[in-house]
Coordinates of C-alpha atoms in Angstrom, one line a residue:
X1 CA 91.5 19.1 -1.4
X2 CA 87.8 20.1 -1.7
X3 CA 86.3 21.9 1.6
X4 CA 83.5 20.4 1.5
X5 CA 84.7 17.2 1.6
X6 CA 87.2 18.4 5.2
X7 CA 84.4 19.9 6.5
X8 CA 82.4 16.5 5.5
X9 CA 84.9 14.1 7.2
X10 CA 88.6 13.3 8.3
X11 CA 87.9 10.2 6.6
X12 CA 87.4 11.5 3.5
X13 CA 90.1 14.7 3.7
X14 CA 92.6 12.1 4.0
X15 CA 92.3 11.5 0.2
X16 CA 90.4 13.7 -1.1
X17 CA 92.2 16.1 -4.0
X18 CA 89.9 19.3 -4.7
X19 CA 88.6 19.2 -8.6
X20 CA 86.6 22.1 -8.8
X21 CA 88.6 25.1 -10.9
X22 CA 86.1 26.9 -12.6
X23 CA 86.9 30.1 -13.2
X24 CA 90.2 30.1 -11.4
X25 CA 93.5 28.8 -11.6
X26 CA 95.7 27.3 -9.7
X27 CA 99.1 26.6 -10.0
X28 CA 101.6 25.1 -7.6
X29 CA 104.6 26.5 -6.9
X30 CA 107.5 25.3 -8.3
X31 CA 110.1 26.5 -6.0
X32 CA 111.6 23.9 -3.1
X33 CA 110.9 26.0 -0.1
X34 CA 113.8 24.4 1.9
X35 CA 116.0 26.3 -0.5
X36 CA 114.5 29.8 -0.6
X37 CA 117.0 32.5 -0.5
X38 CA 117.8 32.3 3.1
X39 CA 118.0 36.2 2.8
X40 CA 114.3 36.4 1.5
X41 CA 113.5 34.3 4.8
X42 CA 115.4 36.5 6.9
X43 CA 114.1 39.8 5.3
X44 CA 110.2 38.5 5.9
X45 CA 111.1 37.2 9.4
X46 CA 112.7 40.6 10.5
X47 CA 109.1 42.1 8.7
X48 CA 106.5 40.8 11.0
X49 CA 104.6 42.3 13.9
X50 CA 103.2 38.8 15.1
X51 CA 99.9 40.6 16.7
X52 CA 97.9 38.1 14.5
X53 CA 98.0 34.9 14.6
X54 CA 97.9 33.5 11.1
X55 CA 96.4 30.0 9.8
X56 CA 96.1 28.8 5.7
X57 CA 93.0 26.9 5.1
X58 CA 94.6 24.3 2.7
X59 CA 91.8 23.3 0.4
X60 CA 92.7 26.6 -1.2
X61 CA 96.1 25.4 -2.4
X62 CA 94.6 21.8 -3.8
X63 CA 98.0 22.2 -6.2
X64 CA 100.0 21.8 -3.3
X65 CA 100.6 19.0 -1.2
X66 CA 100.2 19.5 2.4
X67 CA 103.6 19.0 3.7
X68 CA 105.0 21.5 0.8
X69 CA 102.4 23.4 1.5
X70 CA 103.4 23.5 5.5
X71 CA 106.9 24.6 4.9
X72 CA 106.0 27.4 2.7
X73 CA 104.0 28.9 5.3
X74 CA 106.5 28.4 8.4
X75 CA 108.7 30.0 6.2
X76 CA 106.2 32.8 5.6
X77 CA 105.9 32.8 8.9
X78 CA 102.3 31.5 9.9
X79 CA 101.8 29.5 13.1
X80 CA 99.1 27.3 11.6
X81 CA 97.4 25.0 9.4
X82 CA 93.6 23.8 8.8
X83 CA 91.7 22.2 6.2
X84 CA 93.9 19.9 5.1
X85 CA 94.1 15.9 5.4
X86 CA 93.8 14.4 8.5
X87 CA 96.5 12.2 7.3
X88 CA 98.8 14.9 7.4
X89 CA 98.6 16.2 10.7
X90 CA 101.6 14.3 11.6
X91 CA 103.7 15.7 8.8
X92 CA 102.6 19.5 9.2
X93 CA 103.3 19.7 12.7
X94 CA 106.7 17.8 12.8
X95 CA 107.3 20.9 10.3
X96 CA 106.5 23.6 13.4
X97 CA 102.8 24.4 12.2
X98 CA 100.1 23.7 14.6
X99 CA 96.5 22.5 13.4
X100 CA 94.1 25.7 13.9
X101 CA 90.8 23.9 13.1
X102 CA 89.7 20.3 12.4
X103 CA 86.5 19.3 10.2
X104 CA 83.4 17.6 11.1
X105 CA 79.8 17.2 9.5
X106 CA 79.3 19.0 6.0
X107 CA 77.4 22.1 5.4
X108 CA 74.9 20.5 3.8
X109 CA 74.0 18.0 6.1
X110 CA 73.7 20.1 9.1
X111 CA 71.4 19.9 12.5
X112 CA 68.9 21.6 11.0
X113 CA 67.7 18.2 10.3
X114 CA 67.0 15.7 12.8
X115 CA 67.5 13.0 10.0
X116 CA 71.1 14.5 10.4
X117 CA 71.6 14.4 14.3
X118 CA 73.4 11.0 14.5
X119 CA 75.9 11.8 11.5
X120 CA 76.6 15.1 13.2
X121 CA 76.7 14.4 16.8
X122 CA 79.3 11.5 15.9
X123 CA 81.3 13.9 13.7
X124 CA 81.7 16.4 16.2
X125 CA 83.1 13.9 18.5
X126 CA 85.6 12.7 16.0
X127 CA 86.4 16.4 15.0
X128 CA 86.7 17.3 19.2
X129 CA 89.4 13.9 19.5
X130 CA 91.3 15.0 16.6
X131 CA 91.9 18.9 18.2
X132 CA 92.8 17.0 21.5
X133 CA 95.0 14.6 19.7
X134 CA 96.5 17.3 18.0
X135 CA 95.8 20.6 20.2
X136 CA 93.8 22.1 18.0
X137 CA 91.4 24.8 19.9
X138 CA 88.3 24.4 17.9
X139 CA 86.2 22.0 15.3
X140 CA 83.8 23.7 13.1
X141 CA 80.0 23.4 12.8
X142 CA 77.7 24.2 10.3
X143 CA 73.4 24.4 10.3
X144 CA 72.6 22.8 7.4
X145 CA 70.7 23.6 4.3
X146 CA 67.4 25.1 4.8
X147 CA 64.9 21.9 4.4
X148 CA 61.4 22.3 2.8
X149 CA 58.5 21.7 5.9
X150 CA 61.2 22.2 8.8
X151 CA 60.4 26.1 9.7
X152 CA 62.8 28.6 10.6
X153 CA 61.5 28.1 14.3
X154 CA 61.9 24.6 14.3
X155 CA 65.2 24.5 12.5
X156 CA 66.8 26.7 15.4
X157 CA 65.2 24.4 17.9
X158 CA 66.6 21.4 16.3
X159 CA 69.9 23.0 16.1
X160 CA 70.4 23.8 19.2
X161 CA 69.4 20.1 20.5
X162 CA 71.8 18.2 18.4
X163 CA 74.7 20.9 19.3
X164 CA 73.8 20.4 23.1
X165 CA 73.8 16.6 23.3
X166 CA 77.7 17.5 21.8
X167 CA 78.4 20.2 24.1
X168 CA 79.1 18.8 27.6
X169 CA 81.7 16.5 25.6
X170 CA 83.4 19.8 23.8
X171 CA 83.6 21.3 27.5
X172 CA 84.9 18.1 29.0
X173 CA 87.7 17.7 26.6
X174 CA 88.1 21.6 26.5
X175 CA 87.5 22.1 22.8
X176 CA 85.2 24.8 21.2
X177 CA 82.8 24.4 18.5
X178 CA 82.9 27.1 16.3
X179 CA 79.6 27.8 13.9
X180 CA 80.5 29.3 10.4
X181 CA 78.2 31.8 8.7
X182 CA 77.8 31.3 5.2
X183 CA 76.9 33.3 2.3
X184 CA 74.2 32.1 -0.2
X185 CA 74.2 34.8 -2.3
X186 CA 77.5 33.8 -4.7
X187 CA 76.1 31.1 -7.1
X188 CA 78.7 31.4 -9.4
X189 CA 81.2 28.7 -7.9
X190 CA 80.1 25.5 -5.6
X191 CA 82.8 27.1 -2.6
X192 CA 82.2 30.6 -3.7
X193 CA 78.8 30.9 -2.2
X194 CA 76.3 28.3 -0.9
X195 CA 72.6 29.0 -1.8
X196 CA 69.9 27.5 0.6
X197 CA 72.3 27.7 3.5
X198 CA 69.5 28.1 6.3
X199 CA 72.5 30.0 8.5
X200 CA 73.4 32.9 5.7
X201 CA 72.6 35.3 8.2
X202 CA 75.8 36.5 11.0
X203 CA 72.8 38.0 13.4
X204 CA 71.0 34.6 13.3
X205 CA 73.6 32.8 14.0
X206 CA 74.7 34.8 17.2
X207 CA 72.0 34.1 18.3
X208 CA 72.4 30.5 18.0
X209 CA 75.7 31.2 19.6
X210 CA 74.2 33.4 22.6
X211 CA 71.1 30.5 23.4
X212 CA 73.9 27.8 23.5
X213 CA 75.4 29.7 26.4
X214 CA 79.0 28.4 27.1
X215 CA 82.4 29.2 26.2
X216 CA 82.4 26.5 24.5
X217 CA 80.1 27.1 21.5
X218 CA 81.4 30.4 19.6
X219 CA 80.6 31.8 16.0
X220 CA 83.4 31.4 13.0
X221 CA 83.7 34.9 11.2
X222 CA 84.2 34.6 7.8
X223 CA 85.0 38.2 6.9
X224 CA 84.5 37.0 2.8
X225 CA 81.0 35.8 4.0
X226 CA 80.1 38.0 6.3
X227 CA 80.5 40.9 4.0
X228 CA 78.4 39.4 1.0
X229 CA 75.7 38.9 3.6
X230 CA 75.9 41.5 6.4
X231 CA 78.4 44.0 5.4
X232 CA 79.1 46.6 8.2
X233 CA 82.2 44.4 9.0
X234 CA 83.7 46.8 11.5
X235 CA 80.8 47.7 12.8
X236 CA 80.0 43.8 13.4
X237 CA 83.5 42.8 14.6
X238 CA 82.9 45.3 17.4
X239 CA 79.7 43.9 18.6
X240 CA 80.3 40.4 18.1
X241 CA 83.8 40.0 19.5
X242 CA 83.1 38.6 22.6
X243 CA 81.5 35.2 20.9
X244 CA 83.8 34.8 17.9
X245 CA 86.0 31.8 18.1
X246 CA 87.6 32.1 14.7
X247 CA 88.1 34.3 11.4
X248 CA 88.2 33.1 7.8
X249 CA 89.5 35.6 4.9
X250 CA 88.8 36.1 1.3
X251 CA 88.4 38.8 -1.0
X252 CA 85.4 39.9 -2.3
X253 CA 84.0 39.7 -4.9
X254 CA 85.5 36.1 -6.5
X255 CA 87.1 34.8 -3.1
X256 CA 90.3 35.8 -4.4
X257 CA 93.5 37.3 -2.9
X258 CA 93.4 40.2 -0.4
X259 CA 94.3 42.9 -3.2
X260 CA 93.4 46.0 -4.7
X261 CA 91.0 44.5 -7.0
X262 CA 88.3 43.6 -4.4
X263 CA 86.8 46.0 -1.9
X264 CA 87.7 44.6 1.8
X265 CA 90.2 47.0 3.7
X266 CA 91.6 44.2 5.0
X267 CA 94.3 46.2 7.2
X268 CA 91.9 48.3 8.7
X269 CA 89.6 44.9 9.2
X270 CA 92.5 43.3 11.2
X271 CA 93.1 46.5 13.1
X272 CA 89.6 46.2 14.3
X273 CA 90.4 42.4 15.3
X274 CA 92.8 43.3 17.3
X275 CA 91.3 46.2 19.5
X276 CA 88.9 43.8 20.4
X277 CA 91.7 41.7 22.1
X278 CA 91.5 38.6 20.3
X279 CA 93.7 36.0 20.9
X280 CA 92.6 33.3 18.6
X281 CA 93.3 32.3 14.9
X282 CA 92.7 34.7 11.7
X283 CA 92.7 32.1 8.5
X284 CA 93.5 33.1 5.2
X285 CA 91.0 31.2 2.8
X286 CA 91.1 32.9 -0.3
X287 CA 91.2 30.9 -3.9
X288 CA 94.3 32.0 -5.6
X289 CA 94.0 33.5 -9.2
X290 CA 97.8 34.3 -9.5
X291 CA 100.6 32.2 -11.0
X292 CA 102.0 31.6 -8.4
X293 CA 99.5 31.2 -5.5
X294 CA 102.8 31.3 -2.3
X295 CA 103.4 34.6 -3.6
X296 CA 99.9 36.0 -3.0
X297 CA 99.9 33.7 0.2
X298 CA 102.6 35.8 1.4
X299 CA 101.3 38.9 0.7
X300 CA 98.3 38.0 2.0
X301 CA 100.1 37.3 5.1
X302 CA 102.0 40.5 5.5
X303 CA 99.1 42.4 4.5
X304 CA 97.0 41.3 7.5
X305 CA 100.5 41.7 9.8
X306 CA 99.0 44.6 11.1

């Protein structure tokens, strides 16, 4: 399933199939995870440390339906799923997987454009019934894509009006809004890096965070992101904590697995996570380049067990 088209609209997610494998491969894995080894189960079970609380995004595994997909990772041992059908909810958390995040509006058609506001004002809403529907803690938001004649000044101002005609519903229902950061540096793949995203910069987008005030409204950290853009990731863990709502994985460069081949220290990265205290979900939402893409989803998993 393509991510932008979840982040887009439930609507859509529920049949949507991502099509996009440039440069990367995919493949599903073969093996019937109700009949794994029930020693290999046991073996990664006795294995984990549980201080993080682990999500998939499930766009990465567009190989994999979401159900298959769900009982690999309860297997694995994760305690969540997001970016996945709507459709599926019901499936994946009859499984024992709860839903992390739900979608909304697109990145491209963000606040940043008052042409925008109705389309994301009524996707938020639909994104906030879902996570009460399903107890999800957050739905995702996004600025936009920088627009030619809207100034940087007016493109906050017009973010932060749209967001707080949602907000007072998001606290009512008690859901947060979580804004992702994105990086529009990577040109190299359509959800490897997003150029012209107007909120490519993690300081910028605190901000946005700190004006709208409330519990309620927090920022997504996309360590992959984050790095491409800001870099310091310790650094900015540490002085951000306190208005992060979520975390997004990936390695860089390529958005690949969490391995030696890309140059995030991801154990020392979730070590930082959780001296801060945090509570909330850490999703892994890396494209998979290996054969088998459950094997480097569990050893993405155990590698951020800290």
């Amino acid at each position: 399933m393509k991510r932008r088209d979840f982040l887009t609209t439930q609507a859509v997610l529920a049949g949507t199939a991502l099509s996009m494998a440039s440069g990367t491969t995919c493949h599903a894995q073969t093996t019937d995870p109700d009949t794994t080894n029930s020693s290999t189960s046991a073996d990664a079970a006795n294995g984990k440390k549980r201080r993080v609380r682990q999500s998939v995004m499930g766009w990465c595994f567009s190989d994999i339906d979401a159900p298959t997909l769900a009982k690999h990772c309860k297997r694995i041992g994760f305690e969540a799923i997001e970016g996945i059908p709507a459709s599926s909810y019901d499936a994946v958390t009859k499984i024992g997987l709860k839903i992390a995040l739900t979608g909304s509006h697109g990145f491209a058609n963000g606040p940043l454009d008052p042409k925008n506001h109705a389309e994301v004002e009524r996707k938020l809403r639909q994104g906030i019934d879902l996570a009460v529907r399903y107890g999800a803690p957050n739905v995702i938001t996004f600025t936009g894509m920088a627009k030619k004649g809207i100034s940087d000044a007016s493109a906050r101002r017009n973010c932060l009006d749209c967001w707080k005609r949602v907000l007072p519903y998001a606290e009512e229902k008690n859901i947060g809004i979580v804004l992702e950061h994105l990086n529009s540096r990577d040109d190299s793949h359509p959800m490897k890096g997003h150029p012209g995203y107007w909120g490519d910069d993690l300081h910028l987008c605190a901000d946005l965070v700190h004006a709208m005030d409330s519990p309620k409204f927090k920022l997504l950290f996309d360590i992959y992101h984050v790095q491409i853009m800001n870099g310091d990731l310790i650094r900015n863990i540490r002085q951000y904590h306190p208005i992060v709502g979520h975390y997004h994985t990936a390695g860089n460069p390529g958005r690949g697995e969490l391995d030696e081949n890309q140059e995030i220290n991801y154990p020392g990265v979730i070590r930082a996570i959780v001296a801060t205290g945090y509570q909330g979900y850490i999703a892994q939402e890396f494209i998979p380049t290996a054969d088998d893409p459950i094997d480097s989803l569990e050893k993405a998993f155990h590698l951020c067990d800290v």
